[in-house]
């Protein structure tokens, strides 16, 4: 195999990455050094810093020939770019260094576990595809693939499991049992995707333990990027199902993200699922990964892109693919709550606040505009009568806007990016059923140059979407059909 692929990628990203000015990038969302980004990988805390790797093709803004890109941060918002760490330069990963995770080892090394994607043509002309789990050890900058790779081969899986769909290991150290565990996704011809659990004393010799849960062909045809952890006394499994049928207003993205709440029996290694829901109700959210921060917070970050809309890229863009803002997860009253990491607050500047503003028809508020904004809007009915609709428009000028509309009679929130700079017939609207009733709703909008994340009712639900509206469109307006009262608090985010 080609041995200088990594050196080549590092040289290329340095030359061409530096040609991208900060103004061409999102203000506070992660983007690739140059070229293509998909899943977050190896999200971990190591040697006093947060490390975030990502599925990366430096050479083009299209998904191909996956490497691992690398970023580090002390505050989860401001990320420094480091050189790429892995290239597809071994026989077992010749078709891509695919997704995986990382842990800090007690001996001071940083361990990466990833999927080697191997493709070769056999003598009879057929194509052999095999996914295996592999390791790399490093010091936070340079990483060496383990010479004994792969460490988990599909032969270890229950009979009937596919060797072509076996990937995305999420690794952790179990302090109580003093061993490593990893979950990965797998598939048989009949189950529509499953999450399998492995155990190891040294991260090199692995045994298959159990199948944690599976789609049973009800929730998609394959489950990608599993994550499994305990949160405030509840066990949480997160998966990214492919080709999933919509359920009510949930799971409309084709490729979705589901969270499964339940209880895990640590002796039997079985998971009793109680509920399954969409983790994000917007248009662009996939393949999330979480870490446990030193202060005990469970923090999640996701690829802020619908895989199915990946071809609708703006002309001339030199990078493509973003991450969401990292989110703190918690369980409150049985519900999974997501809020932007608290570190974001230190970048809030220029506060503008309005209280008890009566709104009927359209309203603009002096000082409320911008494309790098953290804005919270609390809405309630004015007097007895319920308003019919309340809309916030952002990234707005004479031609463009992105709208978030609440219909209190049906408790539905609608996101609309039909006029948000896309020159393709992409999916532009999404609706979510909001659990609160009676016309009261609180929306926190994180607006960046190329995205909006809407946190509803203190993080009970989130809608995330990308947009490519010209940057000069920085207006924000409020509209009501009927009358409502609003409180607005708006900050610029300056990082
Ligand atoms: C999810 C995914 C993973 C895979 C990676 C390849 O987006 O398909 O299952 O490891 O992307 O880039």
XYZ file of C-alpha atoms and ligand atoms in Angstrom:
507
model
C 0.000 0.000 0.000
C 0.923 3.625 -0.553
C 2.835 4.700 2.567
C 3.026 8.426 2.039
C -0.713 9.096 1.811
C -0.816 10.746 5.216
C 2.175 12.991 4.478
C 0.518 13.944 1.202
C -2.777 14.784 2.917
C -0.979 16.861 5.565
C 0.855 18.823 2.918
C -2.284 19.345 0.872
C -4.443 20.504 3.794
C -1.770 22.908 4.970
C -1.455 24.549 1.555
C -5.129 24.692 0.676
C -6.561 25.028 4.192
C -4.659 28.249 4.696
C -6.254 29.674 1.558
C -9.690 29.582 3.184
C -10.306 32.811 5.085
C -12.179 32.782 8.416
C -14.949 34.830 6.740
C -15.704 31.922 4.394
C -16.314 29.597 7.322
C -18.937 29.246 10.035
C -18.175 31.536 13.005
C -18.511 28.973 15.819
C -19.332 25.657 14.159
C -16.647 23.171 13.176
C -15.820 22.848 9.468
C -13.072 20.758 7.793
C -9.618 22.214 7.207
C -10.348 21.851 3.501
C -12.617 19.566 1.467
C -15.184 17.204 2.942
C -16.299 16.424 6.518
C -18.807 13.866 7.765
C -19.118 12.075 11.120
C -17.487 13.251 14.346
C -14.941 10.633 15.436
C -12.772 10.073 18.496
C -14.531 12.782 20.529
C -12.594 12.542 23.790
C -10.769 14.387 26.559
C -7.031 13.682 26.502
C -4.081 15.435 28.147
C -6.146 18.402 29.306
C -7.870 19.085 25.970
C -10.917 18.024 24.032
C -10.029 16.171 20.858
C -12.385 15.932 17.931
C -11.561 13.910 14.841
C -13.754 13.717 11.786
C -14.385 11.766 8.612
C -12.367 13.772 6.157
C -11.539 13.913 2.456
C -9.159 16.862 2.079
C -9.015 16.629 -1.716
C -12.609 17.378 -2.627
C -15.890 18.504 -1.108
C -17.351 15.064 -1.905
C -17.422 11.914 0.230
C -14.564 9.708 -0.883
C -11.320 8.126 0.361
C -11.898 8.860 4.041
C -9.077 10.092 6.294
C -9.359 11.323 9.895
C -9.090 15.095 10.334
C -8.213 16.471 13.769
C -9.092 19.438 16.015
C -8.397 20.290 19.651
C -10.111 22.655 22.033
C -10.041 23.769 25.628
C -13.544 25.189 25.669
C -15.475 23.083 23.082
C -16.188 26.206 21.000
C -12.859 27.484 19.798
C -11.083 24.665 17.925
C -7.453 24.580 16.760
C -6.698 22.681 13.598
C -4.131 19.896 13.821
C -2.762 17.791 10.961
C -4.799 14.814 9.733
C -3.977 11.660 11.703
C -4.858 8.718 9.480
C -5.066 8.021 5.751
C -6.365 4.907 3.950
C -2.881 3.465 3.520
C -3.182 -0.153 4.671
C -4.634 -3.160 2.916
C -7.351 -3.512 5.594
C -8.452 0.150 5.256
C -7.622 0.711 1.584
C -11.145 2.022 0.865
C -11.348 4.346 3.845
C -10.506 4.999 7.473
C -14.105 4.995 8.641
C -15.771 6.145 11.825
C -14.718 5.303 15.362
C -13.901 6.634 18.788
C -11.071 7.276 21.252
C -10.067 6.882 24.892
C -7.180 8.197 26.986
C -5.098 5.260 28.233
C -3.619 5.114 31.762
C -0.115 4.852 30.247
C -0.513 8.316 28.698
C -1.255 7.266 25.148
C -4.386 8.188 23.190
C -6.101 5.170 21.663
C -8.223 5.411 18.518
C -10.511 2.595 17.411
C -11.961 2.805 13.922
C -13.399 0.823 11.052
C -11.085 -0.271 8.297
C -13.015 -0.346 5.045
C -11.444 -2.870 2.710
C -12.457 -3.369 -0.920
C -10.664 -5.615 -3.406
C -11.433 -7.275 -6.682
C -11.261 -11.050 -6.613
C -9.899 -13.211 -9.434
C -13.372 -14.083 -10.694
C -14.136 -10.355 -11.035
C -16.365 -10.096 -7.994
C -15.721 -7.443 -5.373
C -14.790 -8.354 -1.819
C -15.888 -5.867 0.842
C -14.936 -6.270 4.445
C -15.249 -3.976 7.452
C -13.053 -4.658 10.471
C -12.242 -2.787 13.678
C -8.720 -1.410 13.982
C -6.562 0.545 16.435
C -4.105 3.434 16.351
C -2.034 4.803 19.246
C -0.815 8.366 19.520
C 0.290 11.346 21.562
C -2.394 13.847 20.579
C -0.717 14.850 17.316
C 0.807 11.793 15.630
C -0.773 8.360 15.569
C 0.537 4.933 14.517
C -1.800 2.239 13.323
C -1.386 -0.928 15.420
C 0.675 -3.545 13.617
C -1.706 -6.325 14.702
C -4.719 -4.690 12.963
C -7.509 -5.575 12.524
C -8.417 -6.430 16.106
C -12.058 -7.368 15.511
C -13.062 -9.249 12.392
C -16.635 -10.007 11.374
C -16.070 -13.749 11.909
C -16.519 -13.121 15.647
C -20.133 -11.981 15.091
C -23.225 -14.192 15.467
C -23.917 -16.395 12.491
C -25.553 -14.684 9.551
C -23.999 -11.265 10.297
C -22.790 -9.227 7.345
C -19.069 -8.606 6.915
C -19.863 -5.572 4.777
C -21.924 -3.801 7.414
C -19.919 -3.997 10.611
C -18.601 -0.631 11.719
C -18.363 2.492 13.893
C -16.916 1.138 17.178
C -17.639 3.287 20.230
C -15.104 2.409 22.884
C -15.056 3.084 26.640
C -13.194 1.988 29.746
C -15.325 0.410 32.469
C -13.799 1.468 35.790
C -15.798 -1.036 37.853
C -14.927 -4.084 35.781
C -11.457 -2.794 34.790
C -11.948 -3.636 31.118
C -12.783 -2.036 27.796
C -16.157 -2.289 26.171
C -17.113 -1.275 22.657
C -20.394 -1.178 20.782
C -20.503 -1.356 16.998
C -23.186 -1.654 14.389
C -23.863 -4.854 12.538
C -26.576 -6.351 10.363
C -28.031 -9.696 9.371
C -30.191 -10.296 6.321
C -33.250 -10.153 8.572
C -32.786 -7.744 11.477
C -32.453 -4.357 9.713
C -29.436 -3.372 11.789
C -28.241 -4.159 15.294
C -25.864 -2.927 17.974
C -23.316 -5.504 19.156
C -21.242 -5.344 22.342
C -17.621 -6.474 22.782
C -15.296 -6.737 25.789
C -11.518 -6.689 26.146
C -8.909 -6.454 28.885
C -6.320 -4.728 26.686
C -8.250 -3.331 23.674
C -6.408 -5.833 21.469
C -8.037 -9.209 22.222
C -11.794 -8.857 21.955
C -14.723 -11.135 22.681
C -18.279 -10.779 21.446
C -20.616 -10.285 24.419
C -24.167 -9.703 23.207
C -26.527 -7.935 20.853
C -27.804 -4.891 22.733
C -30.756 -4.015 20.522
C -31.866 -4.215 16.928
C -34.176 -2.611 14.433
C -36.228 -5.742 13.676
C -36.863 -4.041 10.348
C -39.083 -1.525 12.076
C -36.639 1.312 12.586
C -34.613 1.357 9.391
C -32.536 -1.094 7.349
C -29.180 -0.512 9.074
C -28.107 1.205 12.288
C -24.931 3.304 12.038
C -22.770 5.036 14.658
C -24.024 3.576 17.954
C -23.333 5.274 21.266
C -24.261 3.770 24.623
C -24.074 5.336 28.084
C -25.872 5.843 31.316
C -27.309 9.291 31.998
C -28.933 10.418 35.248
C -29.976 6.864 36.088
C -31.333 5.966 32.635
C -29.489 3.928 30.006
C -29.344 5.586 26.618
C -28.577 4.014 23.267
C -28.171 6.345 20.298
C -28.166 5.039 16.729
C -28.358 6.499 13.243
C -30.847 4.354 11.313
C -30.722 4.341 7.526
C -33.794 4.241 5.288
C -36.211 4.612 8.169
C -39.936 5.129 7.713
C -41.355 8.297 9.209
C -43.486 7.972 12.347
C -45.994 10.809 12.768
C -43.928 14.001 12.554
C -40.756 12.181 13.635
C -38.033 10.537 11.552
C -38.627 12.238 8.207
C -34.991 12.501 7.150
C -34.583 9.052 5.596
C -31.311 8.781 7.467
C -32.260 9.706 11.015
C -30.925 9.721 14.539
C -32.853 7.877 17.229
C -32.343 7.765 20.978
C -33.544 4.715 22.849
C -34.193 5.051 26.567
C -34.242 1.941 28.700
C -32.396 -0.085 31.261
C -29.270 -2.122 30.790
C -28.750 -5.309 32.767
C -25.009 -5.289 33.326
C -24.909 -8.976 34.289
C -26.874 -10.337 31.360
C -25.719 -7.576 28.982
C -29.241 -7.020 27.775
C -30.935 -3.698 27.116
C -34.664 -3.300 27.783
C -35.825 -0.523 25.530
C -38.741 1.550 26.819
C -38.989 4.236 24.169
C -37.475 5.417 20.916
C -37.583 9.002 19.644
C -35.901 11.345 17.191
C -32.892 13.084 18.723
C -33.271 16.116 16.471
C -36.384 17.249 14.608
C -34.681 19.397 11.990
C -33.220 18.744 8.561
C -29.489 18.286 9.110
C -28.343 16.040 11.912
C -26.592 12.687 11.691
C -24.047 10.307 13.230
C -23.643 11.986 16.657
C -21.008 10.947 19.174
C -20.691 11.774 22.874
C -17.971 12.005 25.491
C -17.930 12.088 29.253
C -16.251 15.354 30.295
C -13.960 15.457 33.350
C -16.689 17.346 35.245
C -19.190 14.539 34.608
C -21.145 16.132 31.779
C -22.232 13.952 28.851
C -21.541 16.082 25.773
C -22.738 15.228 22.291
C -21.738 16.558 18.886
C -23.155 15.583 15.489
C -22.514 15.940 11.790
C -24.766 18.899 10.909
C -25.806 17.629 7.522
C -28.435 15.317 6.125
C -26.470 12.667 4.208
C -29.239 12.712 1.613
C -28.791 16.404 0.827
C -25.009 16.261 0.626
C -24.949 17.001 -3.086
C -26.623 20.381 -2.827
C -23.429 22.322 -2.190
C -22.954 25.988 -2.998
C -20.791 26.613 -6.061
C -17.140 27.250 -5.377
C -17.227 26.240 -1.711
C -13.792 25.009 -0.545
C -15.054 23.126 2.488
C -18.276 21.222 3.024
C -19.745 19.685 6.171
C -20.192 21.144 9.642
C -20.656 19.924 13.198
C -23.433 21.042 15.532
C -22.568 23.059 18.589
C -21.633 20.523 21.297
C -24.675 19.799 23.474
C -24.955 18.868 27.127
C -27.290 15.937 27.654
C -29.393 15.246 30.716
C -32.565 13.410 31.681
C -35.205 15.518 33.381
C -38.619 14.120 34.305
C -37.914 11.146 32.064
C -37.119 13.334 29.045
C -33.834 13.646 27.218
C -32.743 17.291 27.331
C -30.119 18.888 25.070
C -28.654 22.331 25.676
C -25.709 24.076 24.021
C -22.584 23.604 26.148
C -22.394 26.269 28.858
C -18.973 27.357 27.514
C -20.802 29.120 24.681
C -22.056 31.780 27.087
C -18.603 33.338 27.465
C -18.720 34.311 23.776
C -21.976 36.242 24.119
C -21.449 39.935 23.392
C -23.631 43.055 22.954
C -26.755 42.005 24.873
C -30.085 43.418 23.709
C -33.204 42.683 25.758
C -36.923 43.408 25.393
C -39.698 42.388 27.747
C -43.453 42.180 27.462
C -43.539 43.294 23.852
C -47.021 43.170 22.427
C -46.994 41.816 18.918
C -49.695 41.843 16.284
C -48.686 41.417 12.659
C -45.031 42.246 11.970
C -42.366 43.660 14.274
C -38.677 44.438 14.074
C -36.757 45.276 17.202
C -33.839 47.731 17.108
C -30.533 45.929 17.721
C -31.981 42.502 16.945
C -30.228 41.259 13.816
C -27.092 39.345 12.839
C -25.692 36.096 11.516
C -23.722 34.984 14.558
C -26.355 35.160 17.213
C -27.629 33.498 20.387
C -31.243 34.633 20.838
C -33.955 33.455 23.201
C -37.585 34.336 22.541
C -40.349 33.527 25.027
C -43.870 33.728 23.583
C -47.219 33.744 25.366
C -50.782 34.653 24.464
C -51.882 38.268 24.976
C -54.962 38.105 27.142
C -57.530 35.356 26.716
C -57.503 34.658 23.003
C -54.883 32.327 21.611
C -52.863 33.642 18.673
C -53.081 31.475 15.541
C -49.434 31.645 14.545
C -46.180 33.132 15.704
C -43.179 33.352 13.351
C -39.542 34.334 13.748
C -37.712 35.081 10.514
C -33.917 35.116 10.533
C -31.183 35.471 7.869
C -33.599 37.862 6.219
C -33.386 40.468 3.473
C -35.701 41.450 0.614
C -35.300 38.027 -1.084
C -34.377 35.576 1.635
C -35.482 34.375 5.047
C -35.514 31.284 7.196
C -38.692 30.910 9.227
C -39.645 29.175 12.456
C -43.405 29.183 13.000
C -45.354 27.995 16.006
C -48.977 26.950 15.670
C -50.275 26.766 19.258
C -53.616 25.225 18.331
C -51.902 22.131 16.989
C -48.737 22.424 19.103
C -46.631 22.228 15.968
C -43.389 24.046 15.234
C -42.511 24.410 11.555
C -39.056 25.127 10.179
C -38.861 26.530 6.649
C -35.709 27.162 4.643
C -37.381 27.436 1.230
C -35.802 30.880 0.842
C -32.426 30.252 2.400
C -30.004 30.355 -0.492
C -30.419 26.843 -1.909
C -30.350 26.600 -5.685
C -31.544 23.000 -5.624
C -34.868 21.364 -4.969
C -33.890 20.115 -1.540
C -36.200 19.289 1.316
C -36.865 22.647 2.909
C -39.499 22.216 5.611
C -39.868 20.118 8.702
C -42.453 20.026 11.471
C -42.190 18.933 15.073
C -44.884 18.248 17.584
C -44.119 20.382 20.630
C -44.976 18.962 24.001
C -45.965 22.235 25.666
C -49.476 23.530 25.169
C -51.555 26.674 25.577
C -49.548 29.026 23.455
C -46.472 29.251 25.658
C -43.194 28.424 23.998
C -39.554 29.322 24.497
C -37.165 29.195 21.552
C -33.414 29.600 21.724
C -31.932 30.112 18.274
C -28.237 29.671 17.565
C -27.702 31.373 14.240
C -24.416 31.040 12.359
C -23.365 31.914 8.811
C -24.526 28.562 7.453
C -26.921 27.101 10.017
C -29.637 27.543 12.594
C -30.177 25.355 15.664
C -33.489 25.847 17.467
C -33.632 24.647 21.087
C -37.260 24.407 22.174
C -38.411 24.820 25.768
C -34.980 24.657 27.393
C -33.768 21.805 25.206
C -36.715 19.412 25.328
C -36.544 19.303 21.548
C -34.108 20.621 18.955
C -34.410 21.415 15.234
C -31.158 21.799 13.304
C -30.659 22.895 9.707
C -28.017 24.254 7.363
C -28.615 27.236 5.098
C -26.606 29.063 2.469
C -28.298 32.439 2.505
C -26.017 35.343 1.467
C -24.307 36.756 4.548
C -25.716 40.239 3.937
C -29.151 38.837 4.838
C -28.912 39.431 8.561
C -32.399 40.684 9.438
C -34.563 39.192 12.177
C -38.297 39.836 12.448
C -41.274 38.625 14.447
C -44.822 38.082 13.204
C -48.063 37.051 14.834
C -51.446 36.142 13.430
C -53.620 37.245 16.326
C -51.733 38.804 19.202
C -49.007 37.580 21.500
C -46.552 38.872 24.075
C -42.850 38.197 23.676
C -39.632 38.581 25.651
C -36.460 38.691 23.564
C -32.861 38.392 24.678
C -30.256 38.551 21.953
C -26.453 38.374 21.956
C -23.877 38.407 19.194
C -21.608 35.398 19.361
C -18.010 36.501 18.892
C -15.404 33.758 19.137
C -22.131 7.445 8.807
C -21.124 6.555 8.079
C -20.523 5.521 9.018
C -19.220 5.222 8.350
C -18.812 6.565 7.823
C -18.062 6.532 6.532
O -22.303 8.682 8.167
O -21.736 5.945 6.974
O -21.336 4.376 9.212
O -18.273 4.676 9.244
O -20.010 7.300 7.650
O -17.707 7.808 6.150
